[in-house]
Short mmCIF file of C-alpha atoms in Angstrom, two decimals:
data_model
loop_
_atom_site.label_atom_id
_atom_site.label_comp_id
_atom_site.label_asym_id
_atom_site.label_seq_id
_atom_site.Cartn_x
_atom_site.Cartn_y
_atom_site.Cartn_z
CA MET A 1 0.00 -0.07 0.01
CA ASP A 2 1.53 3.34 -1.01
CA ARG A 3 1.52 6.21 1.43
CA LYS A 4 -1.33 8.09 -0.32
CA SER A 5 -3.83 5.29 -0.13
CA LYS A 6 -2.80 4.48 3.50
CA ASP A 7 -3.69 8.14 4.36
CA GLU A 8 -6.99 7.88 2.64
CA SER A 9 -7.92 4.55 4.44
CA THR A 10 -7.13 6.17 7.83
CA GLN A 11 -9.36 9.10 6.97
CA THR A 12 -12.16 6.83 5.90
CA LYS A 13 -11.91 4.99 9.19
CA MET A 14 -11.94 8.36 11.05
CA THR A 15 -15.10 9.52 9.25
CA ALA A 16 -16.76 6.29 9.92
CA LEU A 17 -16.68 6.96 13.73
CA PRO A 18 -20.04 8.02 15.06
CA PRO A 19 -19.82 11.81 15.45
CA ASP A 20 -19.09 13.11 18.99
CA LYS A 21 -21.52 15.52 20.63
CA PRO A 22 -20.23 19.09 20.42
CA LEU A 23 -19.37 20.93 23.75
CA VAL A 24 -22.45 23.01 24.64
CA LEU A 25 -21.93 25.90 27.08
CA GLY A 26 -25.26 27.50 27.72
CA THR A 27 -26.45 28.88 24.31
CA HIS A 28 -22.93 28.43 22.75
CA THR A 29 -22.05 25.28 20.81
CA LEU A 30 -18.38 24.81 20.36
CA ASN A 31 -16.59 22.75 17.65
CA SER A 32 -13.42 22.46 19.55
CA ARG A 33 -13.21 21.31 23.17
CA LEU A 34 -10.00 23.40 23.61
CA ILE A 35 -10.39 26.99 24.73
CA VAL A 36 -7.25 29.20 24.49
CA GLY A 37 -6.12 32.43 25.92
CA THR A 38 -4.56 35.26 24.09
CA GLY A 39 -2.05 36.51 26.79
CA LYS A 40 1.65 36.44 26.93
CA TYR A 41 2.47 36.11 23.20
CA SER A 42 5.59 37.87 21.95
CA THR A 43 3.65 39.31 19.04
CA PHE A 44 -0.01 39.55 17.84
CA GLU A 45 1.02 37.75 14.62
CA LEU A 46 2.28 34.76 16.54
CA MET A 47 -0.84 34.69 18.68
CA GLN A 48 -2.90 34.74 15.51
CA GLU A 49 -1.11 31.76 14.17
CA CYS A 50 -1.33 29.83 17.30
CA LEU A 51 -5.05 30.47 17.68
CA GLU A 52 -5.45 29.10 14.17
CA ALA A 53 -3.33 26.05 14.89
CA SER A 54 -5.23 25.33 18.14
CA GLY A 55 -8.45 24.73 16.26
CA SER A 56 -10.27 26.58 19.07
CA ASP A 57 -13.41 28.52 18.33
CA VAL A 58 -13.45 30.29 21.74
CA ILE A 59 -10.74 32.46 22.96
CA THR A 60 -10.32 34.37 26.16
CA VAL A 61 -9.36 38.08 26.72
CA ALA A 62 -8.91 40.29 29.64
CA VAL A 63 -10.36 43.80 30.27
CA ARG A 64 -7.79 46.53 31.04
CA ARG A 65 -7.48 50.36 31.18
CA GLU A 66 -6.70 52.09 28.00
CA ARG A 67 -3.14 53.23 27.87
CA LEU A 68 -3.80 56.97 27.72
CA VAL A 69 -0.03 57.87 27.18
CA ASP A 70 0.47 55.69 24.17
CA SER A 71 -3.08 55.03 22.79
CA SER A 72 -1.64 54.87 19.18
CA GLY A 73 -0.40 51.26 19.97
CA ARG A 74 -2.01 48.46 18.14
CA ASN A 75 -5.21 46.78 19.73
CA ILE A 76 -5.40 43.01 20.00
CA LEU A 77 -8.83 43.26 18.43
CA GLU A 78 -7.25 44.23 15.07
CA PHE A 79 -5.76 40.79 15.05
CA ILE A 80 -8.79 38.59 15.98
CA ASP A 81 -11.30 37.61 13.32
CA LEU A 82 -14.53 38.57 15.21
CA LYS A 83 -16.61 36.59 12.73
CA ARG A 84 -14.71 33.47 13.39
CA TYR A 85 -14.01 33.47 17.14
CA THR A 86 -16.36 33.77 20.09
CA ILE A 87 -14.68 36.00 22.64
CA LEU A 88 -14.81 35.01 26.27
CA PRO A 89 -13.88 37.96 28.38
CA ASN A 90 -12.40 37.18 31.82
CA THR A 91 -12.33 39.06 35.13
CA ALA A 92 -8.75 38.29 35.75
CA GLY A 93 -7.04 40.45 38.27
CA CYS A 94 -10.20 41.11 40.33
CA PHE A 95 -9.85 40.40 44.00
CA ASN A 96 -13.50 41.13 45.08
CA THR A 97 -17.04 40.54 43.97
CA GLU A 98 -17.89 44.16 43.10
CA ASP A 99 -14.80 44.64 40.85
CA ALA A 100 -15.36 41.23 39.10
CA ILE A 101 -19.01 42.35 38.23
CA ARG A 102 -17.86 45.73 36.95
CA VAL A 103 -15.20 44.08 34.67
CA ALA A 104 -17.73 41.54 33.43
CA ARG A 105 -20.07 44.39 32.44
CA LEU A 106 -17.31 46.41 30.71
CA GLY A 107 -16.44 43.31 28.81
CA ARG A 108 -19.86 42.90 27.69
CA GLU A 109 -20.28 46.55 26.60
CA ILE A 110 -17.23 46.15 24.47
CA LEU A 111 -18.42 42.94 22.88
CA ARG A 112 -21.82 44.22 22.28
CA GLY A 113 -20.45 47.08 20.38
CA LEU A 114 -18.39 44.64 18.25
CA GLU A 115 -21.51 42.42 17.72
CA ASN A 116 -19.65 39.30 18.95
CA PRO A 117 -21.51 36.49 20.38
CA GLY A 118 -19.37 36.43 23.48
CA ALA A 119 -21.32 39.44 24.76
CA ASP A 120 -23.57 37.37 26.93
CA TRP A 121 -20.94 35.31 28.86
CA VAL A 122 -18.00 35.86 31.00
CA LYS A 123 -15.09 33.84 32.55
CA LEU A 124 -15.39 34.69 36.21
CA GLU A 125 -12.21 34.86 38.26
CA VAL A 126 -12.22 36.34 41.65
CA LEU A 127 -8.76 35.83 43.09
CA ALA A 128 -7.76 35.73 46.69
CA ASP A 129 -3.94 35.85 46.69
CA THR A 130 -1.39 37.16 44.29
CA ARG A 131 1.26 34.56 44.99
CA THR A 132 -1.00 31.42 44.23
CA LEU A 133 -3.76 33.16 42.18
CA LEU A 134 -6.03 30.80 43.89
CA PRO A 135 -9.66 31.97 43.79
CA ASP A 136 -11.64 33.31 46.62
CA PRO A 137 -14.43 30.65 46.68
CA VAL A 138 -16.82 32.66 48.84
CA ALA A 139 -16.53 35.83 46.67
CA THR A 140 -16.72 33.67 43.52
CA VAL A 141 -20.06 32.04 44.51
CA GLU A 142 -21.44 35.69 45.39
CA ALA A 143 -20.26 37.12 42.11
CA CYS A 144 -21.63 34.08 40.17
CA LYS A 145 -25.07 34.66 41.66
CA GLN A 146 -25.11 38.36 40.80
CA LEU A 147 -23.83 37.90 37.38
CA VAL A 148 -26.44 35.25 36.66
CA ASP A 149 -29.16 37.56 37.82
CA ASP A 150 -27.69 40.25 35.49
CA GLY A 151 -28.19 37.92 32.57
CA PHE A 152 -24.75 36.54 32.19
CA GLN A 153 -23.92 33.02 31.24
CA VAL A 154 -21.13 32.47 33.91
CA LEU A 155 -18.16 30.23 33.37
CA CYS A 156 -16.57 29.90 36.83
CA TYR A 157 -12.80 29.46 37.42
CA THR A 158 -12.45 27.82 40.79
CA SER A 159 -10.30 25.44 42.79
CA ASP A 160 -10.66 21.64 42.54
CA ASP A 161 -12.83 21.53 45.62
CA PRO A 162 -15.91 19.58 44.89
CA ILE A 163 -18.18 21.22 47.47
CA ILE A 164 -17.49 24.75 46.02
CA ALA A 165 -17.96 23.27 42.53
CA ARG A 166 -21.45 22.10 43.54
CA ARG A 167 -22.25 25.53 45.17
CA LEU A 168 -21.23 27.24 41.98
CA LYS A 169 -23.49 25.05 39.91
CA SER A 170 -26.43 25.80 42.28
CA ALA A 171 -25.55 29.45 42.02
CA GLY A 172 -26.44 29.12 38.26
CA ALA A 173 -22.96 28.74 36.78
CA THR A 174 -23.12 27.69 33.05
CA SER A 175 -19.95 25.75 33.46
CA VAL A 176 -17.66 24.99 36.51
CA MET A 177 -14.02 25.26 35.61
CA PRO A 178 -11.79 23.79 38.21
CA ALA A 179 -8.11 24.54 38.16
CA GLY A 180 -5.75 21.39 37.56
CA SER A 181 -3.13 23.46 39.44
CA PRO A 182 -2.38 27.18 40.01
CA ILE A 183 -2.65 29.44 37.02
CA GLY A 184 0.40 29.40 34.80
CA SER A 185 2.30 26.91 37.04
CA GLY A 186 2.45 24.16 34.46
CA GLN A 187 1.95 21.37 37.05
CA GLY A 188 -0.89 19.69 35.22
CA VAL A 189 -3.74 18.12 37.07
CA LEU A 190 -2.39 17.73 40.74
CA ASN A 191 -5.42 16.16 42.35
CA PRO A 192 -7.28 13.90 39.78
CA ASN A 193 -9.36 12.41 42.46
CA ASN A 194 -10.84 15.81 43.36
CA ILE A 195 -11.59 16.46 39.66
CA ARG A 196 -13.25 12.95 39.57
CA ILE A 197 -15.52 13.89 42.57
CA CYS A 198 -16.28 17.29 40.93
CA LEU A 199 -17.37 15.41 37.84
CA GLU A 200 -19.40 12.90 39.74
CA TYR A 201 -21.21 15.71 41.77
CA LEU A 202 -21.82 18.13 38.94
CA LYS A 203 -22.99 15.51 36.37
CA GLU A 204 -25.16 13.58 38.71
CA ASN A 205 -28.50 13.27 36.90
CA ASP A 206 -27.07 15.94 34.50
CA PRO A 207 -24.56 14.09 32.38
CA ASP A 208 -24.20 16.87 29.86
CA TYR A 209 -23.34 19.56 32.58
CA PRO A 210 -19.96 20.98 31.24
CA VAL A 211 -16.91 20.74 33.40
CA ILE A 212 -13.69 22.31 31.99
CA ILE A 213 -10.22 22.06 33.35
CA ASP A 214 -9.02 25.74 33.54
CA ALA A 215 -5.47 26.49 34.44
CA GLY A 216 -2.28 24.64 35.39
CA VAL A 217 -1.67 22.72 32.10
CA GLY A 218 1.95 22.31 31.28
CA THR A 219 2.09 20.18 28.24
CA ALA A 220 -0.08 18.09 25.89
CA SER A 221 -0.32 15.04 28.16
CA ASP A 222 -2.05 17.13 30.81
CA VAL A 223 -4.75 18.07 28.34
CA ALA A 224 -5.19 14.42 27.32
CA PHE A 225 -5.27 13.34 30.90
CA ALA A 226 -7.93 15.93 31.78
CA MET A 227 -10.09 14.85 28.91
CA GLU A 228 -9.53 11.13 29.93
CA LEU A 229 -10.80 12.07 33.35
CA GLY A 230 -14.09 12.83 31.69
CA CYS A 231 -13.82 16.69 31.57
CA ASP A 232 -15.75 18.27 28.70
CA GLY A 233 -12.95 20.69 27.69
CA VAL A 234 -9.75 22.42 28.67
CA LEU A 235 -8.85 26.00 28.84
CA LEU A 236 -5.20 27.01 28.68
CA ASN A 237 -3.01 29.87 27.72
CA THR A 238 0.50 29.88 29.10
CA ALA A 239 1.41 26.46 28.16
CA ILE A 240 1.17 27.44 24.43
CA ALA A 241 2.18 31.10 24.73
CA SER A 242 5.24 30.44 26.77
CA ALA A 243 6.56 27.21 25.09
CA ARG A 244 9.77 27.45 23.23
CA ASP A 245 7.81 26.90 20.06
CA PRO A 246 4.23 28.11 20.63
CA LEU A 247 2.97 27.20 17.18
CA ARG A 248 3.95 23.62 17.49
CA MET A 249 2.62 23.35 21.05
CA ALA A 250 -0.70 24.77 19.78
CA VAL A 251 -0.83 21.86 17.41
CA ALA A 252 0.16 19.44 20.16
CA MET A 253 -2.60 20.75 22.48
CA LYS A 254 -5.31 20.42 19.70
CA LEU A 255 -4.23 16.73 19.07
CA ALA A 256 -4.03 16.01 22.80
CA CYS A 257 -7.44 17.30 23.30
CA GLU A 258 -8.86 15.23 20.57
CA ALA A 259 -6.82 12.19 21.56
CA GLY A 260 -8.12 12.43 25.21
CA ARG A 261 -11.64 12.81 24.11
CA HIS A 262 -11.51 9.84 21.79
CA ALA A 263 -9.88 7.79 24.61
CA VAL A 264 -12.66 8.65 27.16
CA LEU A 265 -15.34 7.88 24.72
CA SER A 266 -13.59 4.54 23.90
CA GLY A 267 -13.44 3.36 27.50
CA ARG A 268 -10.00 2.43 28.85
CA ILE A 269 -9.19 -1.06 29.99
CA PRO A 270 -9.04 -1.71 33.74
CA ARG A 271 -5.71 -1.60 35.46
CA LYS A 272 -4.51 -5.00 36.56
CA LEU A 273 -1.55 -5.94 38.70
CA TYR A 274 -0.49 -8.81 36.46
CA ALA A 275 0.10 -9.22 32.73
CA THR A 276 -2.33 -10.48 30.18
CA ALA A 277 -0.82 -11.74 26.98
CA SER A 278 -1.87 -10.16 23.78
CA SER A 279 -0.74 -13.18 21.64
CA PRO A 280 -2.45 -16.46 21.72
CA THR A 281 -1.22 -18.84 24.71
CA GLU A 282 -1.90 -21.86 22.70
CA GLY A 283 0.50 -23.28 19.98
CA VAL A 284 3.60 -21.71 21.38
CA ILE A 285 6.65 -23.76 20.68
CA SER A 286 8.41 -22.72 23.87
CA ARG A 287 7.73 -23.86 27.38
CA PRO A 288 7.15 -21.45 30.22
CA LEU A 289 9.98 -21.10 32.84
CA GLY A 290 9.46 -22.98 36.13
CA MET B 1 -12.93 71.13 35.99
CA GLU B 2 -11.19 68.01 37.36
CA ILE B 3 -12.23 64.46 36.94
CA GLN B 4 -10.43 61.11 37.75
CA LEU B 5 -9.59 59.37 34.56
CA ASN B 6 -8.23 55.70 34.85
CA GLY B 7 -7.24 56.42 38.36
CA GLU B 8 -5.37 59.73 37.54
CA PRO B 9 -6.56 63.37 37.99
CA ARG B 10 -7.32 65.13 34.71
CA THR B 11 -8.55 68.60 33.86
CA ILE B 12 -11.10 68.90 31.12
CA GLU B 13 -13.56 71.46 29.79
CA ALA B 14 -16.60 71.82 31.94
CA SER B 15 -19.02 71.30 29.12
CA TRP B 16 -17.65 67.93 27.86
CA THR B 17 -19.45 64.70 27.32
CA ILE B 18 -17.99 61.32 27.37
CA ALA B 19 -17.79 61.44 23.52
CA ASP B 20 -15.79 64.69 23.75
CA LEU B 21 -13.38 63.09 26.19
CA LEU B 22 -12.80 60.06 23.99
CA ASN B 23 -12.30 62.35 20.95
CA ASP B 24 -9.80 64.34 22.95
CA LEU B 25 -8.00 61.10 23.80
CA LYS B 26 -7.99 59.84 20.33
CA ILE B 27 -9.55 56.64 21.47
CA GLU B 28 -11.12 54.27 19.02
CA ASN B 29 -14.70 54.16 20.42
CA ARG B 30 -15.30 50.75 18.80
CA TYR B 31 -12.80 48.99 20.89
CA CYS B 32 -13.54 50.60 24.41
CA ALA B 33 -16.08 50.78 27.06
CA VAL B 34 -16.61 53.53 29.57
CA GLU B 35 -17.61 53.45 33.10
CA ARG B 36 -18.79 56.59 35.02
CA ASN B 37 -18.72 56.31 38.81
CA SER B 38 -18.61 52.52 38.69
CA ARG B 39 -21.54 52.18 36.15
CA VAL B 40 -21.11 51.45 32.42
CA VAL B 41 -22.19 54.15 30.17
CA PRO B 42 -23.46 52.43 26.94
CA ARG B 43 -21.85 53.74 23.85
CA GLU B 44 -25.25 54.99 22.47
CA GLU B 45 -25.15 57.48 25.43
CA HIS B 46 -21.68 58.86 25.17
CA SER B 47 -22.66 61.99 23.33
CA ASP B 48 -25.39 62.73 25.74
CA CYS B 49 -23.47 62.03 29.06
CA ARG B 50 -22.12 65.29 30.33
CA LEU B 51 -19.33 64.94 32.75
CA GLU B 52 -19.43 66.40 36.27
CA PRO B 53 -16.57 67.52 38.51
CA GLY B 54 -15.09 64.66 40.43
CA ASP B 55 -16.51 62.03 38.15
CA ARG B 56 -14.49 58.85 38.33
CA ILE B 57 -14.19 57.67 34.57
CA GLU B 58 -12.61 54.38 33.50
CA VAL B 59 -11.83 53.90 29.81
CA VAL B 60 -11.09 50.18 29.10
CA THR B 61 -10.36 47.96 26.22
CA LEU B 62 -9.58 44.22 25.58
CA VAL B 63 -6.06 42.81 25.95
CA GLY B 64 -4.48 39.43 25.73
CA GLY B 65 -5.47 37.23 28.71
CA GLY B 66 -6.21 33.67 29.72
#
């Protein structure tokens, strides 16, 4: 079989798979289960290429004061195809409920003006501590309630605590997004058992409730692992933007997200202490030792 | 008169609206949102919203973030 026909046969097999359900976050239906951030890129051009390579259709941004001294600088929005991407504004940098709500409303006002579908949602972050960037769970629950009342679809960044996760869902969060490990730390999913419990609690009698790993991803295997745990998606930024070759890492993250999703849909084999032969045990010309 | 603009004191003309302020700052209205005393002023109201002394004005835009 030559190379070309081999490729074709692989493709045929892929398309013969039953289609996966898309990731639905409130009123938004996503093609990709990978959501990527736009921060920390050395240039807007590199960011553009990485967004494209990641295959994501939702990208996060932050809300910040206009630089009044140098307002002639280029705006990130000039480098984002607003017809193609749904923008997810975050409340990063907010340390109390009131500020997070103000920032969410400011983000909405900008996206309304741009007629981007992202005007009706927000990635809520209410932080407690500058060193760990861990969320303030009490303030996050309160801000979530108020933003839901204000008509937002709220995607909540939170710790991996299952009880807080449950409270956020009760508060009306569209998605609960536990951190795998601290933001930008690259430690991956540190407590998979907490994530498993979050998934059990949040999906009990509601299997389609979306749970997304947000923060802590270091490399592609972290993404695959999060998906294999049964998470519905992964949100990451630094792992691509700060990689030595961000473009290649964007491709790796896309493939890892797809690989992990295929794996969890396939159902992994149970872990066993002892070996099980893959080849037939009958008809062997050799005799076992002992 | 004096207002607080993005956390800094700023002297402006007494008759100015938010639209006048943005115009003076040469800020692309399409990419920004304005808050006056912690409440968003929708862009449709920028040319009607007259500033008062001591107003706390925030002019924000979107930047890269995760």
